[in-house]
Coordinates of C-alpha atoms in Angstrom, one line a residue:
M127 CA 75.9 185.3 147.8
S128 CA 77.4 185.3 144.5
M129 CA 79.7 187.9 143.1
P130 CA 78.3 189.1 139.9
N131 CA 74.7 189.2 141.4
L132 CA 76.1 192.4 143.3
T133 CA 76.7 195.5 142.2
R134 CA 79.3 198.2 144.1
D135 CA 77.7 201.3 144.2
A136 CA 79.5 204.8 145.3
F137 CA 76.8 207.5 148.1
L138 CA 78.8 210.6 149.0
G139 CA 80.7 211.2 145.9
G140 CA 82.4 208.6 146.6
L141 CA 83.5 208.6 150.3
L142 CA 82.3 205.2 150.9
H143 CA 81.5 202.0 148.1
L144 CA 78.3 199.7 148.8
W145 CA 78.0 196.1 148.0
Q146 CA 74.4 195.8 147.5
P147 CA 72.1 193.5 145.1
R148 CA 71.8 194.3 141.6
D149 CA 68.0 192.9 142.0
G150 CA 65.9 193.6 144.9
Y151 CA 65.6 195.9 147.6
R152 CA 68.5 199.0 146.8
A153 CA 69.2 201.8 149.2
G154 CA 68.0 205.7 147.3
V155 CA 68.3 208.8 148.6
D156 CA 66.2 208.1 151.4
P157 CA 68.6 206.9 153.8
V158 CA 71.6 208.8 153.2
L159 CA 69.1 212.4 153.9
L160 CA 68.8 211.0 157.2
A161 CA 72.0 210.3 158.2
A162 CA 72.6 213.9 157.6
T163 CA 70.6 214.7 159.5
I164 CA 71.5 213.0 163.2
P165 CA 73.7 215.5 165.5
A166 CA 76.3 212.9 166.5
V167 CA 79.5 213.7 167.7
S168 CA 83.1 211.4 168.2
G169 CA 82.6 208.6 170.5
Q170 CA 78.8 208.4 170.9
R171 CA 77.4 204.8 170.5
V172 CA 74.7 204.7 167.5
L173 CA 73.0 201.8 166.1
E174 CA 70.1 201.9 163.4
L175 CA 67.2 199.4 162.9
G176 CA 67.0 196.9 159.8
C177 CA 70.1 198.8 158.5
G178 CA 69.7 196.8 154.8
V179 CA 73.1 197.2 153.6
G180 CA 73.9 199.7 155.5
A181 CA 73.5 202.8 154.1
A182 CA 72.3 205.2 156.2
V183 CA 75.1 204.4 159.4
L184 CA 77.6 203.6 157.5
C185 CA 76.5 207.5 155.3
L186 CA 76.5 208.9 159.3
G187 CA 79.6 206.7 160.0
A188 CA 81.9 208.6 156.6
R189 CA 80.4 212.1 158.2
V190 CA 81.5 211.8 162.2
P191 CA 84.7 209.8 162.9
D192 CA 85.0 207.5 165.5
L193 CA 81.3 206.4 165.8
V194 CA 80.7 203.1 167.6
L195 CA 78.2 201.3 165.2
T196 CA 75.4 199.3 165.6
G197 CA 73.0 197.6 162.7
V198 CA 70.8 195.1 163.0
E199 CA 69.4 193.7 160.4
R200 CA 66.9 190.2 159.8
E201 CA 67.3 189.4 156.2
R202 CA 70.7 187.1 156.5
Q203 CA 71.8 188.6 153.2
Y204 CA 71.3 191.9 154.1
A205 CA 73.3 191.4 156.9
E206 CA 76.0 190.0 155.1
L207 CA 76.4 192.7 152.6
A208 CA 76.3 195.3 156.3
A209 CA 79.4 193.7 157.3
R210 CA 81.4 193.5 155.0
N211 CA 80.2 197.0 153.9
G212 CA 80.7 198.4 157.2
A213 CA 84.4 196.6 157.0
G214 CA 85.5 196.2 160.6
Q215 CA 83.8 199.6 161.5
L216 CA 79.6 198.4 162.1
E217 CA 79.0 195.4 164.1
V218 CA 76.0 193.9 162.4
V219 CA 73.0 191.6 164.8
Q220 CA 71.4 189.5 162.8
A221 CA 67.8 189.3 164.2
D222 CA 64.1 190.8 163.9
L223 CA 63.9 193.4 166.0
A224 CA 60.8 192.2 167.5
E225 CA 63.1 189.4 169.2
L226 CA 66.8 191.3 170.5
P227 CA 69.1 189.4 171.4
L228 CA 70.2 190.0 175.0
T229 CA 72.7 190.9 174.6
L230 CA 72.2 194.2 173.0
R231 CA 68.5 194.2 175.0
Q232 CA 71.1 195.3 178.1
R233 CA 72.8 198.2 176.4
Q234 CA 71.9 201.7 175.3
F235 CA 73.2 204.3 172.9
D236 CA 72.9 207.8 171.9
H237 CA 72.1 207.4 168.7
V238 CA 69.0 205.0 167.3
L239 CA 68.0 205.6 163.8
A240 CA 65.7 203.9 161.7
N241 CA 64.1 203.3 158.0
P242 CA 61.2 201.3 158.2
P243 CA 59.5 199.7 155.9
Y244 CA 56.7 202.0 154.2
W245 CA 54.0 200.2 152.7
R246 CA 51.0 198.2 154.9
R247 CA 50.0 196.1 152.5
E248 CA 46.6 195.8 153.4
A249 CA 46.7 199.1 150.0
S250 CA 48.9 197.7 148.7
V251 CA 51.0 194.7 146.3
S252 CA 53.9 192.8 147.4
A253 CA 56.7 193.6 145.9
R254 CA 57.8 189.6 143.4
N255 CA 61.2 189.0 145.1
P256 CA 60.2 188.4 148.9
V257 CA 63.8 190.0 150.3
K258 CA 62.4 193.4 148.0
E259 CA 59.4 192.6 150.0
A260 CA 60.8 191.9 153.6
A261 CA 61.9 196.2 152.8
L262 CA 59.9 198.0 151.7
G263 CA 56.4 196.1 153.1
E264 CA 55.5 197.1 156.6
Q265 CA 55.6 193.1 157.9
T266 CA 56.4 194.4 162.0
A267 CA 53.6 197.1 163.3
L268 CA 55.4 200.6 162.8
A269 CA 54.3 201.1 166.3
L270 CA 56.8 198.4 167.3
W271 CA 59.9 200.0 165.4
I272 CA 58.7 202.9 167.1
Q273 CA 58.6 201.7 171.0
V274 CA 62.1 199.1 170.5
A275 CA 63.9 202.5 169.1
A276 CA 63.2 204.8 172.3
K277 CA 63.8 201.0 174.3
R278 CA 67.3 201.4 173.3
L279 CA 67.8 205.3 173.5
A280 CA 69.9 206.4 176.5
P281 CA 69.3 209.4 179.2
K282 CA 68.8 213.0 176.6
G283 CA 69.8 209.9 173.3
Y284 CA 67.9 210.9 170.2
M285 CA 65.5 208.7 167.9
H286 CA 65.7 209.7 164.2
V287 CA 63.0 207.7 161.9
I288 CA 62.3 208.4 158.1
H289 CA 58.6 207.5 156.1
R290 CA 55.9 208.4 154.2
A291 CA 54.5 211.8 155.2
E292 CA 51.0 210.1 155.5
R293 CA 51.8 208.1 158.2
L294 CA 53.4 211.2 160.7
P295 CA 50.5 210.7 162.6
D296 CA 51.1 207.1 163.3
L297 CA 55.0 207.7 164.3
L298 CA 53.7 210.2 166.3
S299 CA 51.1 208.7 168.2
A300 CA 53.8 205.3 168.8
L301 CA 55.7 207.6 170.6
P302 CA 56.5 206.4 174.8
S303 CA 55.9 208.9 177.1
D304 CA 58.9 209.4 177.9
M305 CA 60.3 210.8 174.6
G306 CA 60.2 214.9 174.2
S307 CA 61.3 217.4 172.0
I308 CA 59.9 216.1 169.0
E309 CA 61.0 218.0 165.8
V310 CA 59.5 217.0 162.3
L311 CA 61.2 218.1 158.9
P312 CA 58.8 217.8 155.8
I313 CA 60.7 216.8 153.2
A314 CA 58.8 218.1 149.5
A315 CA 60.5 217.5 146.1
R316 CA 59.7 220.6 144.8
A317 CA 59.1 223.9 146.0
G318 CA 55.2 224.4 146.7
R319 CA 54.6 220.7 146.3
S320 CA 53.4 218.9 149.4
A321 CA 56.0 216.8 152.1
E322 CA 56.3 213.1 150.3
R323 CA 58.8 212.0 153.9
V324 CA 59.4 213.2 157.0
I325 CA 61.9 213.1 159.1
M326 CA 61.2 212.5 163.2
R327 CA 63.6 213.0 166.4
A328 CA 62.6 212.1 169.5
R329 CA 64.5 213.3 172.5
K330 CA 64.5 210.6 175.0
S331 CA 63.2 212.7 178.4
G332 CA 63.4 215.5 176.3
R333 CA 61.4 219.1 177.7
A334 CA 61.3 221.3 174.4
D335 CA 58.1 222.2 173.1
F336 CA 57.2 220.3 169.5
R337 CA 58.4 222.0 166.4
L338 CA 57.5 221.4 162.6
N339 CA 60.5 223.0 160.7
A340 CA 60.5 224.6 157.3
P341 CA 60.5 222.1 154.6
L342 CA 63.7 220.5 153.1
V343 CA 63.2 221.1 149.5
L344 CA 65.2 219.1 147.9
H345 CA 65.5 220.3 143.5
R346 CA 65.2 224.0 142.4
G347 CA 62.9 225.0 140.0
D348 CA 59.4 223.7 139.6
H349 CA 59.8 220.7 137.1
H350 CA 62.1 217.7 137.0
V351 CA 65.2 219.1 134.3
D352 CA 67.8 217.0 133.0
G353 CA 70.7 217.1 134.9
D354 CA 71.9 218.0 138.7
Q355 CA 69.1 220.0 140.2
Y356 CA 69.1 219.2 143.6
N357 CA 69.7 222.4 145.8
P358 CA 72.8 223.6 146.8
E359 CA 72.4 222.0 150.5
V360 CA 70.8 218.6 149.7
G361 CA 73.5 218.2 147.1
K362 CA 75.7 219.1 149.9
A363 CA 75.0 216.2 151.7
L364 CA 74.4 213.9 148.7
R365 CA 77.8 214.2 147.4
S366 CA 80.3 214.4 150.0
G367 CA 78.4 214.0 153.8
A368 CA 78.1 217.1 154.7
A369 CA 74.5 217.5 157.1
L370 CA 71.1 219.1 156.4
R371 CA 70.0 221.0 159.7
F372 CA 66.5 221.1 160.9

């Protein structure tokens, strides 16, 4: 992994810098939004499945101090970069989530988060870069991501998953029976547009009624214009790591 093949990119307005491959999958807005919605408090244990270079879990760690952070990543290059980006603050386990090591299966976490690959390859074209394809193409069934996340939760722990809006029925149907207090946050690019993403929150042994929240609208105005047009709450989450409330 040579230095010319990497870039060091600023997140959260420079509060966090991450090494990423110049070519291949690169973290964008979605993991930052995911991290912003997690109601973690200092001292809690956090696990990210498929952590990539660590964007989501490290953004959360930048907002909430003294978390115990763990990431699981199958691809060696990304696992190494996540460990480098974590600089001792993030424990990285290189493993397939379908075959987690026993040492991890014996642990429980207060929060488990995931940004699974978005594209089912029977209905889309594979990426040429094999590492990028592993990040974008659904090689492991979405239901397995949900089941593994639920198993790793401590009682009353929270699961957060971001995905395409059309996969919401799959997310909900994959939840085990002991997951409740389900909430969904739709994410729309602009007011009046259909949601393109959703964040699903569920709680181990939760008993609250299902809740479909008002959409989080990312941009002001009804069409793209030059400059930063994020709505204020979204801009604060992206630029300074502020929390986003469901």
